[in-house]
GROMACS .gro file of C-alpha atoms in nm:
model
  331
    1THR     CA    1  -3.392   4.115  -1.094
    2TYR     CA    2  -3.218   3.827  -1.336
    3ILE     CA    3  -2.900   3.930  -1.086
    4ASP     CA    4  -2.953   3.933  -0.790
    5PHE     CA    5  -3.081   3.574  -0.858
    6ILE     CA    6  -2.771   3.485  -1.034
    7ASN     CA    7  -2.581   3.609  -0.647
    8THR     CA    8  -2.775   3.425  -0.400
    9LEU     CA    9  -2.640   3.082  -0.595
   10PRO     CA   10  -2.384   2.900  -0.480
   11SER     CA   11  -2.015   3.004  -0.545
   12GLY     CA   12  -1.900   2.689  -0.629
   13SER     CA   13  -2.106   2.357  -0.741
   14ASN     CA   14  -2.125   2.049  -0.571
   15PRO     CA   15  -1.961   1.724  -0.638
   16GLU     CA   16  -2.290   1.516  -0.607
   17LEU     CA   17  -2.438   1.697  -0.886
   18TYR     CA   18  -2.121   1.531  -1.129
   19GLY     CA   19  -2.217   1.152  -0.967
   20LEU     CA   20  -1.884   1.221  -0.668
   21HIS     CA   21  -1.826   1.177  -0.287
   22GLU     CA   22  -1.829   1.524  -0.108
   23ASN     CA   23  -1.457   1.388   0.043
   24ALA     CA   24  -1.392   1.501  -0.397
   25ASP     CA   25  -1.392   1.894  -0.318
   26ILE     CA   26  -1.151   1.810   0.038
   27VAL     CA   27  -0.923   1.607  -0.219
   28LYS     CA   28  -0.914   1.904  -0.453
   29CYS     CA   29  -0.912   2.161  -0.226
   30ILE     CA   30  -0.596   1.937  -0.123
   31ASN     CA   31  -0.403   1.947  -0.476
   32ASP     CA   32  -0.454   2.315  -0.417
   33THR     CA   33  -0.291   2.402  -0.135
   34GLY     CA   34  -0.012   2.197  -0.205
   35ASP     CA   35   0.052   2.319  -0.583
   36LEU     CA   36   0.048   2.653  -0.388
   37ILE     CA   37   0.303   2.555  -0.102
   38GLU     CA   38   0.564   2.370  -0.368
   39ASP     CA   39   0.456   2.738  -0.554
   40ILE     CA   40   0.602   3.013  -0.252
   41SER     CA   41   0.917   2.696  -0.191
   42MET     CA   42   1.037   2.825  -0.589
   43ILE     CA   43   1.095   3.140  -0.467
   44ILE     CA   44   1.143   3.200  -0.127
   45THR     CA   45   1.521   3.257  -0.027
   46HIS     CA   46   1.654   3.051   0.163
   47GLU     CA   47   1.945   3.032   0.468
   48PRO     CA   48   2.235   3.114   0.355
   49ILE     CA   49   2.509   2.870   0.235
   50THR     CA   50   2.661   2.778   0.538
   51SER     CA   51   2.399   2.636   0.695
   52THR     CA   52   2.223   2.481   0.426
   53GLU     CA   53   2.531   2.256   0.420
   54GLN     CA   54   2.539   2.172   0.726
   55VAL     CA   55   2.199   2.052   0.710
   56VAL     CA   56   2.254   1.875   0.437
   57ASP     CA   57   2.605   1.705   0.554
   58GLN     CA   58   2.326   1.574   0.901
   59LEU     CA   59   2.025   1.454   0.699
   60ALA     CA   60   2.262   1.276   0.413
   61ASN     CA   61   2.439   1.105   0.712
   62ASP     CA   62   2.170   1.053   0.883
   63ILE     CA   63   1.978   0.835   0.641
   64LEU     CA   64   2.263   0.630   0.600
   65ASN     CA   65   2.294   0.580   0.910
   66LYS     CA   66   1.879   0.375   0.946
   67LEU     CA   67   1.895   0.276   0.519
   68PRO     CA   68   1.951  -0.185   0.652
   69HIS     CA   69   2.263  -0.327   0.495
   70HIS     CA   70   2.293  -0.495   0.151
   71PHE     CA   71   2.111  -0.834   0.047
   72GLU     CA   72   2.398  -1.083   0.053
   73MET     CA   73   2.302  -1.206  -0.268
   74VAL     CA   74   2.498  -1.580  -0.238
   75VAL     CA   75   2.298  -1.592   0.106
   76VAL     CA   76   1.985  -1.539  -0.011
   77ALA     CA   77   2.102  -1.755  -0.309
   78LYS     CA   78   2.139  -2.081  -0.127
   79LYS     CA   79   1.889  -2.078   0.075
   80TYR     CA   80   1.595  -2.021  -0.161
   81PRO     CA   81   1.723  -2.206  -0.503
   82MET     CA   82   1.551  -2.173  -0.784
   83GLU     CA   83   1.274  -2.478  -0.754
   84TYR     CA   84   1.073  -2.566  -0.972
   85LYS     CA   85   0.735  -2.615  -0.737
   86GLU     CA   86   0.854  -2.270  -0.546
   87SER     CA   87   0.829  -1.972  -0.818
   88LEU     CA   88   0.838  -1.709  -0.492
   89ASN     CA   89   1.198  -1.836  -0.446
   90MET     CA   90   1.367  -1.676  -0.768
   91VAL     CA   91   1.050  -1.362  -0.696
   92LEU     CA   92   1.244  -1.297  -0.356
   93ARG     CA   93   1.582  -1.318  -0.524
   94GLN     CA   94   1.447  -1.030  -0.775
   95GLU     CA   95   1.323  -0.831  -0.604
   96LEU     CA   96   1.663  -0.826  -0.357
   97ILE     CA   97   1.833  -0.728  -0.632
   98ARG     CA   98   1.620  -0.428  -0.778
   99PHE     CA   99   1.663  -0.361  -0.385
  100ASN     CA  100   2.010  -0.357  -0.337
  101ARG     CA  101   2.038  -0.177  -0.616
  102LEU     CA  102   1.851   0.067  -0.509
  103SER     CA  103   2.059   0.139  -0.239
  104ASP     CA  104   2.377   0.114  -0.352
  105GLU     CA  105   2.272   0.373  -0.533
  106ILE     CA  106   2.151   0.624  -0.300
  107ARG     CA  107   2.417   0.513  -0.059
  108SER     CA  108   2.682   0.601  -0.319
  109SER     CA  109   2.477   0.889  -0.383
  110LEU     CA  110   2.469   1.014  -0.066
  111LYS     CA  111   2.835   0.931   0.059
  112ASN     CA  112   3.053   1.132  -0.298
  113LEU     CA  113   2.732   1.438  -0.174
  114ARG     CA  114   2.903   1.461   0.194
  115LYS     CA  115   3.206   1.447  -0.006
  116ALA     CA  116   3.134   1.716  -0.219
  117ILE     CA  117   3.031   1.943   0.009
  118LYS     CA  118   3.312   1.924   0.190
  119GLY     CA  119   3.575   2.038  -0.142
  120GLU     CA  120   3.716   1.659  -0.208
  121VAL     CA  121   3.588   1.564  -0.500
  122PHE     CA  122   3.393   1.819  -0.714
  123MET     CA  123   2.969   1.857  -0.729
  124SER     CA  124   2.889   1.737  -1.038
  125LYS     CA  125   2.529   1.790  -1.155
  126ASP     CA  126   2.325   1.434  -1.059
  127LEU     CA  127   2.445   1.563  -0.655
  128ALA     CA  128   2.323   1.936  -0.779
  129ASP     CA  129   2.065   1.802  -0.818
  130VAL     CA  130   2.014   1.567  -0.496
  131PHE     CA  131   2.220   1.827  -0.334
  132THR     CA  132   1.967   2.056  -0.412
  133SER     CA  133   1.633   1.782  -0.350
  134ILE     CA  134   1.719   1.694  -0.023
  135TYR     CA  135   1.742   2.051   0.111
  136GLU     CA  136   1.385   2.068  -0.008
  137GLY     CA  137   1.243   1.731   0.107
  138LYS     CA  138   1.224   1.582  -0.197
  139GLN     CA  139   1.340   1.293  -0.420
  140PRO     CA  140   1.626   1.322  -0.585
  141MET     CA  141   1.630   1.244  -1.001
  142LEU     CA  142   1.862   0.999  -0.939
  143TRP     CA  143   1.709   0.758  -0.705
  144GLN     CA  144   1.414   0.803  -0.948
  145ARG     CA  145   1.568   0.650  -1.265
  146LYS     CA  146   1.648   0.237  -0.989
  147SER     CA  147   1.326   0.281  -0.777
  148TYR     CA  148   0.976   0.202  -0.764
  149PRO     CA  149   0.680   0.430  -0.894
  150SER     CA  150   0.686   0.652  -0.528
  151ILE     CA  151   0.527   1.068  -0.480
  152LYS     CA  152   0.632   1.057  -0.099
  153PRO     CA  153   0.799   1.334  -0.016
  154LEU     CA  154   1.211   1.303   0.106
  155ALA     CA  155   1.100   1.167   0.475
  156GLY     CA  156   0.783   0.914   0.337
  157TYR     CA  157   0.989   0.700   0.105
  158ILE     CA  158   1.280   0.704   0.366
  159LYS     CA  159   1.085   0.539   0.571
  160ASP     CA  160   0.927   0.373   0.342
  161LEU     CA  161   1.180   0.265   0.189
  162ILE     CA  162   1.343   0.092   0.519
  163GLU     CA  163   1.001  -0.122   0.573
  164ARG     CA  164   1.016  -0.278   0.238
  165LEU     CA  165   1.382  -0.367   0.303
  166ASN     CA  166   1.259  -0.507   0.687
  167PHE     CA  167   1.032  -0.651   0.508
  168PHE     CA  168   1.220  -0.877   0.242
  169ASN     CA  169   1.470  -0.907   0.529
  170SER     CA  170   1.205  -1.066   0.716
  171TRP     CA  171   1.156  -1.275   0.500
  172ILE     CA  172   1.510  -1.402   0.426
  173THR     CA  173   1.521  -1.493   0.800
  174ASP     CA  174   1.195  -1.595   0.878
  175GLY     CA  175   1.069  -1.746   0.620
  176GLN     CA  176   0.792  -1.707   0.347
  177PRO     CA  177   0.515  -1.434   0.474
  178ASN     CA  178   0.153  -1.622   0.639
  179THR     CA  179   0.038  -1.285   0.439
  180PHE     CA  180   0.206  -1.148   0.192
  181TRP     CA  181   0.217  -0.682   0.217
  182VAL     CA  182   0.208  -0.588  -0.111
  183SER     CA  183   0.300  -0.233  -0.121
  184GLY     CA  184   0.642  -0.319  -0.011
  185PHE     CA  185   0.718  -0.500  -0.356
  186PHE     CA  186   0.901  -0.374  -0.585
  187PHE     CA  187   0.749  -0.552  -0.904
  188THR     CA  188   0.410  -0.544  -0.780
  189GLN     CA  189   0.286  -0.812  -1.105
  190SER     CA  190   0.570  -1.022  -0.979
  191LEU     CA  191   0.401  -1.147  -0.650
  192PHE     CA  192   0.065  -1.239  -0.860
  193SER     CA  193   0.274  -1.402  -1.199
  194GLY     CA  194   0.494  -1.671  -0.893
  195VAL     CA  195   0.121  -1.731  -0.731
  196LEU     CA  196  -0.031  -1.851  -1.071
  197GLN     CA  197   0.322  -2.074  -1.217
  198ASN     CA  198   0.323  -2.262  -0.809
  199TYR     CA  199  -0.112  -2.367  -0.938
  200ALA     CA  200  -0.088  -2.393  -1.234
  201ARG     CA  201   0.300  -2.702  -1.145
  202LYS     CA  202   0.090  -2.824  -0.818
  203HIS     CA  203  -0.192  -2.888  -1.126
  204HIS     CA  204  -0.044  -2.944  -1.423
  205ILE     CA  205  -0.288  -2.678  -1.564
  206PRO     CA  206  -0.190  -2.410  -1.854
  207VAL     CA  207  -0.049  -2.071  -1.672
  208ASP     CA  208  -0.242  -1.906  -1.915
  209SER     CA  209  -0.581  -2.066  -1.824
  210LEU     CA  210  -0.606  -1.920  -1.542
  211SER     CA  211  -0.678  -1.643  -1.282
  212PHE     CA  212  -0.722  -1.540  -0.974
  213GLU     CA  213  -1.019  -1.536  -0.748
  214PHE     CA  214  -1.060  -1.229  -0.500
  215LYS     CA  215  -1.191  -1.259  -0.124
  216VAL     CA  216  -1.199  -1.000   0.096
  217SER     CA  217  -1.119  -1.197   0.470
  218GLU     CA  218  -1.301  -1.184   0.821
  219GLU     CA  219  -0.933  -1.271   0.956
  220GLN     CA  220  -0.736  -1.089   1.152
  221GLN     CA  221  -0.447  -1.277   1.214
  222ILE     CA  222  -0.322  -1.477   0.949
  223THR     CA  223  -0.173  -1.782   1.099
  224LYS     CA  224  -0.070  -1.969   0.816
  225GLN     CA  225  -0.027  -1.993   0.461
  226PRO     CA  226  -0.344  -2.145   0.243
  227ASP     CA  227  -0.299  -2.408   0.045
  228ASP     CA  228  -0.357  -2.283  -0.302
  229GLY     CA  229  -0.288  -1.891  -0.395
  230CYS     CA  230  -0.180  -1.648  -0.068
  231TYR     CA  231  -0.302  -1.353   0.149
  232ILE     CA  232  -0.173  -1.011   0.019
  233THR     CA  233  -0.228  -0.728   0.265
  234GLY     CA  234  -0.097  -0.345   0.202
  235LEU     CA  235  -0.400  -0.202  -0.028
  236PHE     CA  236  -0.525   0.139   0.062
  237ILE     CA  237  -0.883   0.193  -0.099
  238GLU     CA  238  -1.014   0.542  -0.291
  239GLY     CA  239  -1.352   0.648  -0.301
  240ALA     CA  240  -1.538   0.405  -0.142
  241ARG     CA  241  -1.501   0.174   0.187
  242TRP     CA  242  -1.531  -0.168   0.210
  243ASP     CA  243  -1.855  -0.207   0.472
  244SER     CA  244  -1.769  -0.514   0.714
  245ILE     CA  245  -2.148  -0.577   0.808
  246GLU     CA  246  -2.281  -0.568   0.404
  247LYS     CA  247  -1.976  -0.756   0.294
  248ARG     CA  248  -1.967  -0.477   0.067
  249LEU     CA  249  -1.818  -0.198  -0.158
  250GLY     CA  250  -2.002   0.113   0.034
  251GLU     CA  251  -1.976   0.468   0.027
  252SER     CA  252  -1.678   0.692   0.158
  253ILE     CA  253  -1.717   0.805   0.510
  254PRO     CA  254  -1.800   1.156   0.515
  255LYS     CA  255  -1.423   1.360   0.566
  256ILE     CA  256  -1.284   0.984   0.595
  257LEU     CA  257  -1.034   0.988   0.179
  258PHE     CA  258  -0.850   0.648   0.271
  259GLU     CA  259  -0.965   0.318   0.466
  260THR     CA  260  -0.699  -0.021   0.460
  261MET     CA  261  -0.800  -0.274   0.352
  262PRO     CA  262  -0.814  -0.601   0.565
  263VAL     CA  263  -0.645  -0.859   0.459
  264ILE     CA  264  -0.723  -1.080   0.095
  265THR     CA  265  -0.694  -1.416  -0.053
  266CYS     CA  266  -0.614  -1.451  -0.399
  267LYS     CA  267  -0.689  -1.786  -0.483
  268PRO     CA  268  -0.569  -1.890  -0.886
  269GLY     CA  269  -0.859  -2.085  -1.041
  270MET     CA  270  -0.966  -2.181  -1.433
  271LYS     CA  271  -1.042  -1.824  -1.562
  272ASP     CA  272  -1.469  -1.995  -1.698
  273ASN     CA  273  -1.517  -2.126  -1.306
  274HIS     CA  274  -1.539  -1.698  -1.041
  275SER     CA  275  -1.801  -1.674  -0.978
  276THR     CA  276  -2.038  -1.413  -1.138
  277ASN     CA  277  -2.222  -1.241  -0.867
  278THR     CA  278  -2.181  -0.845  -0.932
  279PHE     CA  279  -1.853  -0.715  -0.808
  280TYR     CA  280  -1.686  -0.379  -0.908
  281ASP     CA  281  -1.418  -0.420  -1.102
  282CYS     CA  282  -1.145  -0.223  -0.856
  283PRO     CA  283  -0.833  -0.114  -1.010
  284VAL     CA  284  -0.474  -0.149  -0.860
  285TYR     CA  285  -0.212   0.114  -0.825
  286LYS     CA  286   0.099   0.131  -0.741
  287THR     CA  287   0.094   0.514  -0.667
  288ARG     CA  288  -0.261   0.765  -0.616
  289MET     CA  289  -0.170   0.874  -0.954
  290ARG     CA  290  -0.330   0.623  -1.132
  291ARG     CA  291  -0.130   0.662  -1.484
  292GLY     CA  292   0.185   0.482  -1.600
  293ILE     CA  293   0.426   0.428  -1.929
  294LEU     CA  294   0.405   0.000  -2.039
  295SER     CA  295   0.708  -0.116  -1.943
  296THR     CA  296   0.850  -0.337  -2.255
  297THR     CA  297   0.788  -0.682  -2.026
  298GLY     CA  298   0.437  -0.569  -2.112
  299HIS     CA  299   0.324  -0.499  -1.718
  300SER     CA  300   0.245  -0.092  -1.654
  301THR     CA  301   0.479   0.147  -1.406
  302ASN     CA  302   0.175   0.172  -1.200
  303PHE     CA  303  -0.139  -0.039  -1.292
  304VAL     CA  304  -0.114  -0.366  -1.139
  305ILE     CA  305  -0.419  -0.571  -1.147
  306TYR     CA  306  -0.816  -0.457  -1.127
  307ILE     CA  307  -0.919  -0.673  -0.799
  308PRO     CA  308  -1.350  -0.766  -0.839
  309LEU     CA  309  -1.558  -0.591  -0.512
  310PRO     CA  310  -1.902  -0.741  -0.445
  311SER     CA  311  -2.138  -0.458  -0.450
  312ASN     CA  312  -2.498  -0.363  -0.582
  313GLU     CA  313  -2.428  -0.145  -0.720
  314HIS     CA  314  -2.328  -0.120  -1.122
  315GLN     CA  315  -2.000  -0.049  -1.220
  316HIS     CA  316  -2.044   0.334  -1.316
  317HIS     CA  317  -2.137   0.432  -1.018
  318TRP     CA  318  -1.834   0.344  -0.878
  319ILE     CA  319  -1.606   0.440  -1.211
  320ASN     CA  320  -1.818   0.849  -1.158
  321ARG     CA  321  -1.696   0.818  -0.810
  322GLY     CA  322  -1.287   0.750  -0.917
  323VAL     CA  323  -1.325   0.454  -0.656
  324ALA     CA  324  -0.993   0.215  -0.672
  325MET     CA  325  -0.682   0.048  -0.416
  326VAL     CA  326  -0.332   0.174  -0.444
  327CYS     CA  327   0.015   0.020  -0.254
  328GLN     CA  328   0.098   0.340  -0.049
  329LEU     CA  329  -0.009   0.653   0.065
  330ASP     CA  330   0.151   1.001  -0.060
  331TYR     CA  331   0.271   1.052   0.289
   0.00000   0.00000   0.00000
């Protein structure tokens, strides 16, 4: 009968029917599980207030002890002055200013929170939100207002922030890195703008006539900077993988949702002189949310740039797969 036949059909549709990889079903289940856990956490009974205050106070103290020192902008300005042919000095200084604002906000709120827990200052609405967020392992809204985009939980966010601060500390101490950890930038687009400006001023070319030619590098260890452009690292690809043997995009391996991209060479050049081979214009986002708003600078708060990757498939194939690169994962 018709009912018996319908009962033999699978309860769910195969992702490949819609052009998706089978890993898409795993991602869906992970997202559903995360939403369920978040809903459950909102209705469970919390511990007694005394124990909660002790936990939050201890966590706040741990975060304060882990945060590196404030960047000394006067010292940085002397070591990396504004130069016509080195725009990355200004990029560095602007990044440090942004990170100083964020770290100052975190330190100030945590210190005031600890005082509020002891009853020394008034527990304002913002401090109450910081208290609740720390206890639930989330980023406080007060920090997000001055933070770079991130959807990591609190522990992952603090770890990521410290790694970013250490990256820039190394830049200040040891000089400009051979390979730029692109994921560590507060305003990622500034790196690419700075590299283009350096090339334009070096070769006396209008910067508006330039664009990047990207190439996935085969080198494992980068020992020096390129003559023009830069090397970047720190990107993850979702929905596909980089086939190091074929030197092109390949299908994801089942049950492997993300793969780390190798070092990528970013070489500036005239827009009309780049290769016209078969490529997939892979979008790069700061987070897996893949959405943002257009800021006053004309840049998206999430989208960074398109990086063309060699492919033997049509663009629509990878678009259906939802292939994109991200600067950070969710954990």
